[in-house]
Structure formats: structure tokens, C-alpha cells
Short mmCIF file of C-alpha atoms in Angstrom, two decimals:
data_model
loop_
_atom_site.label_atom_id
_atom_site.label_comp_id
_atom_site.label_asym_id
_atom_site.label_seq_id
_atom_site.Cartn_x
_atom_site.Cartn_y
_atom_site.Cartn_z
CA UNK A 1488 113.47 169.67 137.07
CA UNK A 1489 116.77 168.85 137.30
CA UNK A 1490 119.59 171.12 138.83
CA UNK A 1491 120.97 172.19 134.92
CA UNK A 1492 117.54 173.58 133.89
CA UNK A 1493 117.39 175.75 137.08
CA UNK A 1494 120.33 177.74 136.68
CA UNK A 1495 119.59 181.15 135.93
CA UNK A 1496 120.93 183.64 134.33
CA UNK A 1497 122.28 185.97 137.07
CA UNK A 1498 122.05 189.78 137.35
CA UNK A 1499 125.16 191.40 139.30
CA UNK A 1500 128.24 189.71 140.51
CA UNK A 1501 127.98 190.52 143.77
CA UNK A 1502 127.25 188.46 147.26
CA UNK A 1503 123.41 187.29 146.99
CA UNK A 1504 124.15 186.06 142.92
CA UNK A 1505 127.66 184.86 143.94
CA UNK A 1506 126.27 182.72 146.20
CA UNK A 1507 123.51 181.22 144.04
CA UNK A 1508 126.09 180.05 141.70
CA UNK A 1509 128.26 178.64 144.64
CA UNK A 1510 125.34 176.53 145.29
CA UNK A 1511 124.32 175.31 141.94
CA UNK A 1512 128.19 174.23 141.91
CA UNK A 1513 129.04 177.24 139.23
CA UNK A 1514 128.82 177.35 135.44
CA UNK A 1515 126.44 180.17 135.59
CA UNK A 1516 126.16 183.26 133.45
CA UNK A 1517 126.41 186.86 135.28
CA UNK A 1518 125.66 189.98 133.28
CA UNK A 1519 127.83 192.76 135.48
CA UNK A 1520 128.36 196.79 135.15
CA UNK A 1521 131.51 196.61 136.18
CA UNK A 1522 132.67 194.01 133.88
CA UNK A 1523 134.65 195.11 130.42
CA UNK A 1524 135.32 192.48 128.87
CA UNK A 1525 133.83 188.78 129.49
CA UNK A 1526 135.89 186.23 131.42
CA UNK A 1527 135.19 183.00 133.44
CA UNK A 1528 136.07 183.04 137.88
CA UNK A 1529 137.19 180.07 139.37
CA UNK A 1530 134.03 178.28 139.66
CA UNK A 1531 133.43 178.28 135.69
CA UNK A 1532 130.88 181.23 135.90
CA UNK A 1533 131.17 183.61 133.09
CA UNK A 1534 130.57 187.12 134.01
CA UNK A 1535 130.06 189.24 130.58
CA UNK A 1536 129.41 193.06 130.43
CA UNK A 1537 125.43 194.04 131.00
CA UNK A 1538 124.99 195.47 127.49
CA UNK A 1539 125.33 191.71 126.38
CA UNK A 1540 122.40 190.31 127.74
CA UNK A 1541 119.73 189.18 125.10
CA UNK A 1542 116.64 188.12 126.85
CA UNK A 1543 115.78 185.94 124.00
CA UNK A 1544 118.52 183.49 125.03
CA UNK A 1545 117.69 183.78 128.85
CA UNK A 1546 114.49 181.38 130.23
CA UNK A 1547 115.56 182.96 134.43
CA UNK A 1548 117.02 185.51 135.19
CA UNK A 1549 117.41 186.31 139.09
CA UNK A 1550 118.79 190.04 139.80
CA UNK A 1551 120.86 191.35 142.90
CA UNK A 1552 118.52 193.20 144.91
CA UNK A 1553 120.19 196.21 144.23
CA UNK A 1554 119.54 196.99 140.49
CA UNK A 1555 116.75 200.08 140.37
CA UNK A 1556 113.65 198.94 138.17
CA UNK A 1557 115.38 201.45 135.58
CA UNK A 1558 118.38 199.19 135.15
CA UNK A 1559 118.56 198.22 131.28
CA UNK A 1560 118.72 194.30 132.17
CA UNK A 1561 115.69 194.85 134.83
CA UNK A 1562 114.04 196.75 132.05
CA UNK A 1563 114.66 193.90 129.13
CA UNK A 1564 114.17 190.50 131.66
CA UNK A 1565 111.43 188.32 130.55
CA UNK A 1566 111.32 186.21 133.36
CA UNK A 1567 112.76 188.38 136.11
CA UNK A 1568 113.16 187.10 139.87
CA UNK A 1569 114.54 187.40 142.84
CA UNK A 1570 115.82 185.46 145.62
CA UNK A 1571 113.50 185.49 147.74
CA UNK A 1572 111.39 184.49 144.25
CA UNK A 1573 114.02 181.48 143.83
CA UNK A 1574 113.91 179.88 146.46
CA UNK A 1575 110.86 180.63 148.09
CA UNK A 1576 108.45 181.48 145.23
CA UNK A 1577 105.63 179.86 144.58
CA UNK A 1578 106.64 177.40 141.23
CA UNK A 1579 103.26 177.61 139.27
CA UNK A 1580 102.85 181.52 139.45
CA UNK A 1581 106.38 181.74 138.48
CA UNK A 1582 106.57 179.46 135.73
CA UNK A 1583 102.85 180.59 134.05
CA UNK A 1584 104.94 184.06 134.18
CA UNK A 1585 102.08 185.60 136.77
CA UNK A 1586 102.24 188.51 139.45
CA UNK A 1587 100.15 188.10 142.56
CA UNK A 1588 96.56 190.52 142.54
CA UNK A 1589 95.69 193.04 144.12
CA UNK A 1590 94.00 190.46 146.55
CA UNK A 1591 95.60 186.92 146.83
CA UNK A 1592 93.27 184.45 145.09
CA UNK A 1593 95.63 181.68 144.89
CA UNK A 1594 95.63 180.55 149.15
CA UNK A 1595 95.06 177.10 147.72
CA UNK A 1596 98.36 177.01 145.13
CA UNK A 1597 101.30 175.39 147.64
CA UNK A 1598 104.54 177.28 147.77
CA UNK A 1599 106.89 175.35 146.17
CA UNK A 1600 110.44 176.25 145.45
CA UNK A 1601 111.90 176.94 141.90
CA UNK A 1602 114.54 175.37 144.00
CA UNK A 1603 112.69 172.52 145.07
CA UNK A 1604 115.28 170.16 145.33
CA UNK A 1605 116.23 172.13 148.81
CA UNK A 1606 113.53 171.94 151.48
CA UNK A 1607 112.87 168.20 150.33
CA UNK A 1608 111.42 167.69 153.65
CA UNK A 1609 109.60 170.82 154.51
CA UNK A 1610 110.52 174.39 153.64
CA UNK A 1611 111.21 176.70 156.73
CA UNK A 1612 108.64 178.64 158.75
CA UNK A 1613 109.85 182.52 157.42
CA UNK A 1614 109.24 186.04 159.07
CA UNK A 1615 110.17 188.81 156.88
CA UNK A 1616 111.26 191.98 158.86
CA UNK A 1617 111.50 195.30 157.04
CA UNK A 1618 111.32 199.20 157.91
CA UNK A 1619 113.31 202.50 157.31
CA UNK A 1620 115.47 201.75 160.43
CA UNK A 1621 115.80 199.10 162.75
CA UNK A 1622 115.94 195.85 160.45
CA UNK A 1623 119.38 194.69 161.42
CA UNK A 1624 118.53 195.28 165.41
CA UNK A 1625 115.25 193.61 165.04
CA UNK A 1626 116.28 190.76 163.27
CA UNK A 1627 119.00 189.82 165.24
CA UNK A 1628 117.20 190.66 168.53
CA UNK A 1629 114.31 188.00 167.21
CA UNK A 1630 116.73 185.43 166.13
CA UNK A 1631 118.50 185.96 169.59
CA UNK A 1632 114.72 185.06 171.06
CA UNK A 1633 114.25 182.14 168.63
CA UNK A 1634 117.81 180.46 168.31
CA UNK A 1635 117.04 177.75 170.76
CA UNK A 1636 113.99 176.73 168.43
CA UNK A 1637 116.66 176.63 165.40
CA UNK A 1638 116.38 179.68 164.05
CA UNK A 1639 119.03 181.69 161.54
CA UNK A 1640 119.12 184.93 160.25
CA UNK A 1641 119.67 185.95 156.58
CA UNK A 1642 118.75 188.13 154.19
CA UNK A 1643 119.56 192.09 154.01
CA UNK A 1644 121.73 191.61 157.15
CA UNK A 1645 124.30 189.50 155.71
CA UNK A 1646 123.62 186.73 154.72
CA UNK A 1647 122.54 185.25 151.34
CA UNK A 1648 119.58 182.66 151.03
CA UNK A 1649 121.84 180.76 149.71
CA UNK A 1650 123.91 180.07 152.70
CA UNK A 1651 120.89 179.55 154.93
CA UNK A 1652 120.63 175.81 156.39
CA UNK A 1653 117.74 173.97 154.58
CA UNK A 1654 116.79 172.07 157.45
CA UNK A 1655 116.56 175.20 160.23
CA UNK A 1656 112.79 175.28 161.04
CA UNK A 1657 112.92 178.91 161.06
CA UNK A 1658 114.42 181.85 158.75
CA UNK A 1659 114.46 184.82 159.78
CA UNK A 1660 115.10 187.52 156.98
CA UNK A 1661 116.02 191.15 157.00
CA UNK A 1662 114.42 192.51 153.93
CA UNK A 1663 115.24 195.60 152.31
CA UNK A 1664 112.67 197.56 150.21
CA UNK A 1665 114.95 196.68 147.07
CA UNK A 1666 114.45 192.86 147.61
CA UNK A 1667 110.65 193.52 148.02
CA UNK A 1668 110.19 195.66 144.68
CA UNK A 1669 111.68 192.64 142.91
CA UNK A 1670 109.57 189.83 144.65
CA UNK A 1671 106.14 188.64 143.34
CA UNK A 1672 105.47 185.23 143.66
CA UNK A 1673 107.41 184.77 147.74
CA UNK A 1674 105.77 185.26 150.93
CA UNK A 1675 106.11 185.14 154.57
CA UNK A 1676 104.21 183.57 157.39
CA UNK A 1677 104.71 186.42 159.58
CA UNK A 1678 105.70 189.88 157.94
CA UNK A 1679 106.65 192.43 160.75
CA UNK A 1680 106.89 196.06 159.03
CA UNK A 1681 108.68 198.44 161.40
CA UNK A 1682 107.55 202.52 160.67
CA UNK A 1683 108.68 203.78 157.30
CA UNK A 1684 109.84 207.46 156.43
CA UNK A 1685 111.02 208.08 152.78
CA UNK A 1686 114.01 206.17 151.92
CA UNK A 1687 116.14 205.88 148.90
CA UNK A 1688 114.23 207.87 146.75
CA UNK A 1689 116.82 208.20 143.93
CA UNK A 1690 116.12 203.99 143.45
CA UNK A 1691 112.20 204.27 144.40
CA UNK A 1692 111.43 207.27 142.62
CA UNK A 1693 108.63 208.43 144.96
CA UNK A 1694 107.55 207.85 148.44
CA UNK A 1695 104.23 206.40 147.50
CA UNK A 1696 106.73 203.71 145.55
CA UNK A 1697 109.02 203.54 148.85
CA UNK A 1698 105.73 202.59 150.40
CA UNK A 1699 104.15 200.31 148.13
CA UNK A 1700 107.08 197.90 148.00
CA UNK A 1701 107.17 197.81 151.90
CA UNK A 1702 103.67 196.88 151.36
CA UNK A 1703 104.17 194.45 148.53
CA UNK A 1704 104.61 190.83 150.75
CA UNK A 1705 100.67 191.37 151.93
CA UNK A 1706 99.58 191.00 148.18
CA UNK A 1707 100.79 186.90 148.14
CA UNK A 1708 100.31 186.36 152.32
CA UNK A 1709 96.83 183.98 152.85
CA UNK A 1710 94.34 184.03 155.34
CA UNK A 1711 95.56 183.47 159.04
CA UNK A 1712 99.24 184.54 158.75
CA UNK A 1713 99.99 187.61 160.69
CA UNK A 1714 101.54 191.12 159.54
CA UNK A 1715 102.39 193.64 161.97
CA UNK A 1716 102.43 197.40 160.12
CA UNK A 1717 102.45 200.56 161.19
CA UNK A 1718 99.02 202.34 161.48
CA UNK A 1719 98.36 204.97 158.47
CA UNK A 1720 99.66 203.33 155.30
CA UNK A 1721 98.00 202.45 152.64
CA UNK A 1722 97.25 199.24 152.61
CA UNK A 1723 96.73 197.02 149.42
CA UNK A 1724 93.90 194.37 149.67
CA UNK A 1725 95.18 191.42 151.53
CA UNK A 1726 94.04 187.95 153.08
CA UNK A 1727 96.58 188.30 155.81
CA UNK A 1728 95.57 189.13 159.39
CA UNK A 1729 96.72 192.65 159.99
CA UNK A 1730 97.68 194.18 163.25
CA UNK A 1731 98.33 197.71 162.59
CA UNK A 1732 100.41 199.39 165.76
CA UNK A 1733 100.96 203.33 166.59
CA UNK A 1734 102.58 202.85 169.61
CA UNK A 1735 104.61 201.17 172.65
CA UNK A 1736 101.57 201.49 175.07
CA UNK A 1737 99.27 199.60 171.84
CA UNK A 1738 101.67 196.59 171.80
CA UNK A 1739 101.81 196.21 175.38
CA UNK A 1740 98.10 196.44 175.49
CA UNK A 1741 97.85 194.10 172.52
CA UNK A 1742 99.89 191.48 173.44
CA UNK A 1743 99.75 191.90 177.07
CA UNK A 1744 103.56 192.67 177.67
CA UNK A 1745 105.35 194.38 180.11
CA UNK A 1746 107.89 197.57 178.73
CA UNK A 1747 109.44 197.82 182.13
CA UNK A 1748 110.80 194.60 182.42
CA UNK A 1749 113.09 195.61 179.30
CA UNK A 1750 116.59 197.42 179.23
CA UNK A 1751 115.69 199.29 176.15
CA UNK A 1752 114.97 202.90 175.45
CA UNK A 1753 113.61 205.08 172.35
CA UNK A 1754 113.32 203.24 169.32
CA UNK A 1755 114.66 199.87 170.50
CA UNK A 1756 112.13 199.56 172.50
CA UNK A 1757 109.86 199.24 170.24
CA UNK A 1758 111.99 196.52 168.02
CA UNK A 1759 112.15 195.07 171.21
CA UNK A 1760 108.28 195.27 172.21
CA UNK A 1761 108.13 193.86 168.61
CA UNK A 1762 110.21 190.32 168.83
CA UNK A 1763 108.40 190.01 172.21
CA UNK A 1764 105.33 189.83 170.30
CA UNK A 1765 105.87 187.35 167.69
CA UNK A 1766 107.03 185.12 170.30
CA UNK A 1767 104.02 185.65 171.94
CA UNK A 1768 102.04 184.78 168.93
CA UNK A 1769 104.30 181.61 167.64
CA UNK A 1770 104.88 180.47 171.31
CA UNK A 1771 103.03 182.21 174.02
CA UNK A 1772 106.32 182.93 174.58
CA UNK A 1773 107.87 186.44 176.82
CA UNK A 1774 111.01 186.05 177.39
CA UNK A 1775 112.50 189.56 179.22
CA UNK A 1776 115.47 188.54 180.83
CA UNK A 1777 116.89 186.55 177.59
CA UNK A 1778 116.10 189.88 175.07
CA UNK A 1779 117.65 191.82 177.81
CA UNK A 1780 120.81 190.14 177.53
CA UNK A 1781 121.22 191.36 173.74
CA UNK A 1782 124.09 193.23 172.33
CA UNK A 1783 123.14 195.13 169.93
CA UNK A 1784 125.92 195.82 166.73
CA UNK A 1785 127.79 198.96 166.76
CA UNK A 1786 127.52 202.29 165.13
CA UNK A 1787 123.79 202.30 166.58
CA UNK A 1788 123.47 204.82 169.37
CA UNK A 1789 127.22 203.61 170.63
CA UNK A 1790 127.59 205.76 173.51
CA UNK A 1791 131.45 206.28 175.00
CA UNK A 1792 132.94 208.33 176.94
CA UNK A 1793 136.31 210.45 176.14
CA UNK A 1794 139.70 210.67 178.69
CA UNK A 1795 137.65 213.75 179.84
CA UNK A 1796 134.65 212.08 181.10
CA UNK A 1797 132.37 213.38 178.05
CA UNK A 1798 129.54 211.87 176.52
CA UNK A 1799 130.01 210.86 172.90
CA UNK A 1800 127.26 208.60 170.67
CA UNK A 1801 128.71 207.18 167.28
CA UNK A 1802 125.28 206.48 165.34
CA UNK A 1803 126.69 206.09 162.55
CA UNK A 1804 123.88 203.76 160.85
CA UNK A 1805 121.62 206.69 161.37
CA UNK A 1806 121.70 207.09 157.27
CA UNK A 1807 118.11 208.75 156.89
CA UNK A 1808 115.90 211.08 158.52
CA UNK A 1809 113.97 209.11 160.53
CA UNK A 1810 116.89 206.89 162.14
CA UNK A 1811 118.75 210.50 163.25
CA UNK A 1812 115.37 211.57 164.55
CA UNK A 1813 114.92 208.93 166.79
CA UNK A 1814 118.00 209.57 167.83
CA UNK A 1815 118.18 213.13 168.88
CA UNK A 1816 114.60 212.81 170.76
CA UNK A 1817 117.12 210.49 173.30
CA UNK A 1818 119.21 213.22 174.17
CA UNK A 1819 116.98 215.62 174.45
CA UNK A 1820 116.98 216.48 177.76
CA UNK A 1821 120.95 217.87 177.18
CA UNK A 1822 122.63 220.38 174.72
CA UNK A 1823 123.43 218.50 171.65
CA UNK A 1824 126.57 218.89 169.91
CA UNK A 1825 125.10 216.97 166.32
CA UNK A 1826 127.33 215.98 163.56
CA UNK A 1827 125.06 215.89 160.12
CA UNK A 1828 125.26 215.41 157.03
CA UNK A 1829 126.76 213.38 153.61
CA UNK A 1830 124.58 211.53 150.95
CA UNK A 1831 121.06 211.64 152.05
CA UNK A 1832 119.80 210.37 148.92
CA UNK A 1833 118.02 213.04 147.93
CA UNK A 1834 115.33 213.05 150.83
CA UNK A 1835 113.51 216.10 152.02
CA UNK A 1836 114.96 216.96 155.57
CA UNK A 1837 112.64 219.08 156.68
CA UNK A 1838 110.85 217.26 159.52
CA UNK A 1839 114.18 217.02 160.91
CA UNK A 1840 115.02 220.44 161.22
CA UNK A 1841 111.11 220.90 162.45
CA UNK A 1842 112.43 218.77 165.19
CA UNK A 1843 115.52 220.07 165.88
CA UNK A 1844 114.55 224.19 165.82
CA UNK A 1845 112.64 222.94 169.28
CA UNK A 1846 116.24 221.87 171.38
CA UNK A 1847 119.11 223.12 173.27
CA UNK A 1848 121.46 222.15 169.67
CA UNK A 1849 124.38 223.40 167.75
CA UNK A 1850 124.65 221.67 164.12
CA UNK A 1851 127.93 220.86 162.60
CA UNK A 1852 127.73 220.02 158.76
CA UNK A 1853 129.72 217.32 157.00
CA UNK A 1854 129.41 215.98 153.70
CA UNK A 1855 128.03 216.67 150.14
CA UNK A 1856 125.00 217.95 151.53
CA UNK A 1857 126.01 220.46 153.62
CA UNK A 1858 124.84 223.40 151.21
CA UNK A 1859 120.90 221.92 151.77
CA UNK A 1860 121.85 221.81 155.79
CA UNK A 1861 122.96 225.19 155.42
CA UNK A 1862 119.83 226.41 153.82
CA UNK A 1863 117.38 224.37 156.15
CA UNK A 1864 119.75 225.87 158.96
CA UNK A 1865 119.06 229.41 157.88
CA UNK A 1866 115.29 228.79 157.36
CA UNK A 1867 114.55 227.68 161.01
CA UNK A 1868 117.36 229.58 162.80
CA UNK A 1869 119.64 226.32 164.22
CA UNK A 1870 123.01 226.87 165.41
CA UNK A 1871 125.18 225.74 162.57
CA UNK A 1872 128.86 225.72 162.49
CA UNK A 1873 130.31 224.17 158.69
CA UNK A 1874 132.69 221.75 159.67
CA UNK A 1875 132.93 220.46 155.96
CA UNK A 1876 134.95 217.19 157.32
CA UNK A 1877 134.30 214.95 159.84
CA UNK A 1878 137.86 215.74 161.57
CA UNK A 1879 136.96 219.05 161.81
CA UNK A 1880 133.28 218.62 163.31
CA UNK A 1881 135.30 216.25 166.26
CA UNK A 1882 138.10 218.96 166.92
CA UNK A 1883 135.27 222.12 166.85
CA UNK A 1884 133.47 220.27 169.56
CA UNK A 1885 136.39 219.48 171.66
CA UNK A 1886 136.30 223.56 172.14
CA UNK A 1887 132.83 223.43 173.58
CA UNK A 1888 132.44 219.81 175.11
CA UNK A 1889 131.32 219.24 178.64
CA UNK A 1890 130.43 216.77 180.87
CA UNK A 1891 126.62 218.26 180.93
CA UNK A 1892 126.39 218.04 177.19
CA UNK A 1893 126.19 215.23 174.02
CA UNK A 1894 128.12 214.79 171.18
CA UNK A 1895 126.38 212.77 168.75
CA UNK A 1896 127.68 211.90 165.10
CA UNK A 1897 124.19 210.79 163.93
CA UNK A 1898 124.25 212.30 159.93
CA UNK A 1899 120.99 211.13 158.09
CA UNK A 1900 122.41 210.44 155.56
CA UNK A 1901 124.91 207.88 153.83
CA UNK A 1902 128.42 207.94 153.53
CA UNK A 1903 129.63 207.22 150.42
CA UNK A 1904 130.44 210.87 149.78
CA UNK A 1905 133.72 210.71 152.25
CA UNK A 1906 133.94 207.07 153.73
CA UNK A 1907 133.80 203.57 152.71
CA UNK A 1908 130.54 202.84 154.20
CA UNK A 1909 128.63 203.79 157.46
CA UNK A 1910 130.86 201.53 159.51
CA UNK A 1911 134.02 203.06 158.09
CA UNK A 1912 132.84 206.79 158.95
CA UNK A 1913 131.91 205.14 162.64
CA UNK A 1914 134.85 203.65 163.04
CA UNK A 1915 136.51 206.62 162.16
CA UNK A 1916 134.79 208.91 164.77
CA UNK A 1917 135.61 207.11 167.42
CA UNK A 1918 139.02 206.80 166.38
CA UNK A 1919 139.26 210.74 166.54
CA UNK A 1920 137.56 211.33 169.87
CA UNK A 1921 139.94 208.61 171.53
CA UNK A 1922 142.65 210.58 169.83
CA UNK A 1923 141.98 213.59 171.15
#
């Protein structure tokens, strides 16, 4: 198959699809939402408008993870992949048009590479890390274990498949629940599956949908490869060899490590405990004191102080429930000043508030949300004070602010409503409290 009959028809001009292109040296053909009228880039791709496509014309298409399963070209694709699919996927499955079963009965079918002509020596030993929060920390924090055995991150964290280095013996791949739903013929050698809460319902549709796609890579993973999930799902039939974990004290007791020897509280631990384990398993490898020299990104629990000695936390990332939970049980042994609120994606937030009705708290209510915060305020009798803005929150605070207190912007929710993106509204906070 030569490199002409394996470009595909590409779904969304955006950074994963870009990239594909880039490396097939361009001339492909992009169907886009946000293009008008059809015109060719610089590398001789021509990017039409999506109500174009015919999938009579089209033998491949591979879609930016991003497109819901609604999506009109999702909906029309006859031969729909994606990128993990492309370059990972396993060639017969994908080319007799199948989906893996319910139970994998194909262990003895190799995985080879719609891309084959990358990997011509042997394709890279892959761990697939997904979750509701934590990916990015827990993918960098194993790659940070790994590096010196050639590993590379890619993936949901930033980088495209695409850019990864075919000879590094070792990807390691953020994976968001998006890129999941759209896989069916890719697996991992190791999947690690950190908890899940519902997550981006409006693109899911349910919870049980949320779930199943975090589930999906055990339908295609064969007997003897490990996946670490979180006990209480429900699990599909699989060949893989499952570890299911509830808790710090079960890892440790699992894999015989040793939670005190880390610099990690709350949920990092746990991402932690986790890379320490699939070291253990690949290597018989613990390595404290090199995971304890991590630094993790910002906007995650970023704790500063102000030019009055006061303790602020930009969490920022905190975009659902669960991450904003985790959170708030850190500083719970303080009064919490908590900034909430913005897109949250239509997600019920009640087991936060169940949470939060419990502590020493005063809510302060950003975002388009803020009329469901208001209600869920009312109904379990928090302290709420409608700051409508950001600004606003950060200057009502200042009022009440001490040293004995926390002021935590940690919104569960996204932040699309008001900023840029979760780094932008971060960025932004911090920027106020230093200007105060």
C-alpha cells in the first residue's frame, strides 16, 4: 500500500488532522465547519465546507477527536477512523470494515498499522491513560518515570500521533473519552483508567455512554496485557488482565509501594501511586525520589501567596465536578473562600454541593451557570455571594481574606462562557490577586 492510497479523507482542520496531512507531505482533503467556501493551504490540502462531503467518493475518512457521534460527516462516514485507528489499528479489522466484540476473539490477528510504512521495525510499546481528571498530570508524571527508557508523550495532552518519533520504544498517550468513542480496531498494552464522574454529557449523551467509551480499549486488549480501572464500573467482557483499584491503601498493598516516601497529597497521590505501579509491573521498577522531583503544570491546585501573606489556589483545570471535589476535600481543614462556576456542560452538581453543605465555606458564583449554583445554594443552605465575574469574586474576597483562611478559584466547570480557555481564566486570577 503505497503512501497515495493511504491518504484519507480528513474530518476537521484542526491540530491532530493537520498533522496527518503534514506527514503524508499534504494534498489531502479536509471537510471543515468553519470553512465557507473551499480553498487549498500551503501544503496543497483542500479544506471544503462539511456539507460537501459525499461518502461515496471517500474509501478513509479519519475524524478529529472532537466531532460528537451526531456530527453529519460522523453520521454519513463509511469507513470512519481515528487516529489512534490510523496508526495503530489493527489493518485486517479495519479494512474487512469490522468492530471489535463484545469479547476479543481476534488475540491471534497482529496489529498492523494502516500506516505501516512507520514502525517498519517494530511499533512502540503504548499505555493509554484516561479518566475525568488527572490525564495530563499522570501522563506526564509516567513519562517523567520512563524518559530514560525512551519514552514520549502524546495524545490528548498535546501532541498529535503524528509528531510522535517512530522509533521511541514507548508512547505514552493521554486519551480523552472523545478519541476512545471513535476507536475500534487500536489497543494498548497497558490501559490505566483513572476514576470517572460524568463528563461532557452534551457530546456523550448519557453517563452510561461517558462510561462505556472509557471502557471501550478493553474490548480489542488480549490476554496478559494489564488494565488498571477503578472498582464499580461496568465492565464489558475482556481478555485483558484487570486490576480494579478503590483506593491508595489497595495500590500500596497491591504493588507493594510505599505512599510516604512521596511528596504528593489528595488526588495526586493517587496518579502518583499509579505511574509507580506500572513501573513496577514493566520494570520492577520504584523510583520515589525521581517522581518526587516532578513539576506538575499550572492551573492545578497552584497555590500562592498574596503581598498580604494569604493563601490563594488557582485550579483552574478543575472543569468538572469531580476535579473541584478533590480539590476542596484539601482544604478542608480551613474556611474556604470558593470561586465556582461557568460552562459545566450540563452536569448534575449535586454531589458537590452534598460535599460542600458539610464545611466551614462561602461560595462565590461566576459564569453562565450561576442561576443552577444559586438554586443548589438555596437547596442545601451554602453561603453564596453572586459575584457574576471573576473580578468581582477576587475583589469580594479581598474584604474577608485572612491568613487562617483559602481562597480557591476551583469552578467545575469550563470556561468558554467568559475566557479563552481554562488557562486564560487561570492566568487571569492570578493576575488579579497579584494586583491587588
Amino acid at each position: 500500500m503505497n503512501s497515495e492510497q493511504l491518504k484519507p479523507t480528513l474530518f476537521g482542520y484542526g491540530l491532530t488532522t493537520k498533522a496527518i496531512a503534514k506527514k503524508l507531505g499534504g494534498g489531502c482533503t479536509f471537510f471543515d465547519d468553519n470553512c465557507k467556501e473551499p480553498y487549498t493551504d500551503d501544503m496543497g490540502n483542500q479544506i471544503l465546507p462539511s456539507h460537501l462531503f459525499d461518502p461515496n467518493a471517500s474509501k478513509l475518512e479519519v475524524t478529529t477527536p472532537s466531532l460528537p457521534p451526531k456530527h453529519p460527516l460522523i453520521q454519513s462516514a463509511k469507513n470512519l477512523l481515528s487516529e489512534y485507528d490510523y496508526f495503530l489499528g489493527n489493518e485486517q479489522l479495519i479494512m474487512r470494515n469490522e468492530e471489535p466484540k463484545e469479547q476479543n476473539t481476534s488475540s491471534s490477528v497482529t496489529h498492523s498499522s494502516l500506516f505501516h510504512y512507520s514502525f517498519a521495525k517494530q511499533r512502540p510499546f503504548t499505555i493509554w491513560i484516561s479518566g475525568t481528571n488527572g490525564k495530563t498530570t499522570t501522563t506526564q508524571m509516567l513519562t517523567h518515570l520512563l524518559e530514560k527508557r525512551g519514552a514520549v508523550s502524546g495524545g490528548n495532552i498535546g501532541t498529535p500521533l503524528a509528531d510522535l518519533p517512530e522509533d521511541a520504544p514507548i508512547w505514552v498517550l493521554e486519551s480523552s473519552s472523545f478519541t476512545l468513542h471513535h476507536t475500534r480496531t487500536a489497543s494498548p498494552d497497558i490501559y490505566l483508567l483513572l476514576p470517572i464522574t460524568p463528563d461532557h454529557l452534551d457530546w456523550h449523551g448519557t453517563p452510561e455512554a461517558y462510561e462505556a467509551d472509557k471502557l471501550r480499549p478493553l474490548l480489542t486488549m488480549k490476554e496478559g496485557e494489564l488494565a488498571l480501572i477503578p472498582k464499580g464500573l461496568n465492565l464489558p467482557k475482556t481478555d485483558a488482565y484487570i486490576v480494579e483499584y478503590d483506593s491508595n491503601n489497595f495500590l500500596c498493598d497491591y504493588f507493594k509501594l510505599d505512599d510516604s516516601r512521596l511528596n504528593y497529597k489528595g488526588a495526586f497521590l493517587q496518579d502518583a501511586l499509579l505511574s509507580l505501579a506500572i513501573t513496577k509491573v514493566l520494570f520492577d521498577e520504584t523510583d520515589y525520589d525521581l517522581l518526587n522531583t516532578f513539576k506538575r503544570d499550572a492551573h492545578r491546585q497552584e497555590e500562592f501567596m498574596d503581598s498580604q501573606g494569604r493563601l490563594w489556589v488557582n485550579d483552574s483545570k478543575a472543569t468538572n465536578l469531580d476535579a473541584t471535589i478533590q480539590a476542596v476535600k484539601g482544604y478542608s481543614d480551613r474556611h474556604i473562600h470558593l470561586i465556582l462556576g461557568g460552562d459545566d456542560k450540563g452536569v448534575d452538581l449535586t454531589p458537590l454541593f452534598e460535599l460542600l453543605k458539610d464545611l466551614d465555606l462561602t461560595l462565590y458564583s461566576i459564569g453562565a451557570n450561576s442561576e443552577k449554583v444559586h438554586g443548589l445554594s438555596n437547596t442545601f443552605k451554602i453561603d453564596l455571594v453572586e459575584a457574576e465575574t471573576l473580578d468581582k469574586a477576587v475583589k469580594m474576597i479581598d474584604q474577608v481574606h485572612t491568613k487562617e483562611s483559602v481562597a480557591l478559584l476551583s469552578p467545575a466547570a469550563a470556561s468558554f462562557d467568559q475566557f479563552k480557555s481554562y488557562k486564560h481564566r487561570g492566568e487571569t486570577f492570578v493576575k488579579l490577586v497579584k494586583d491587588l
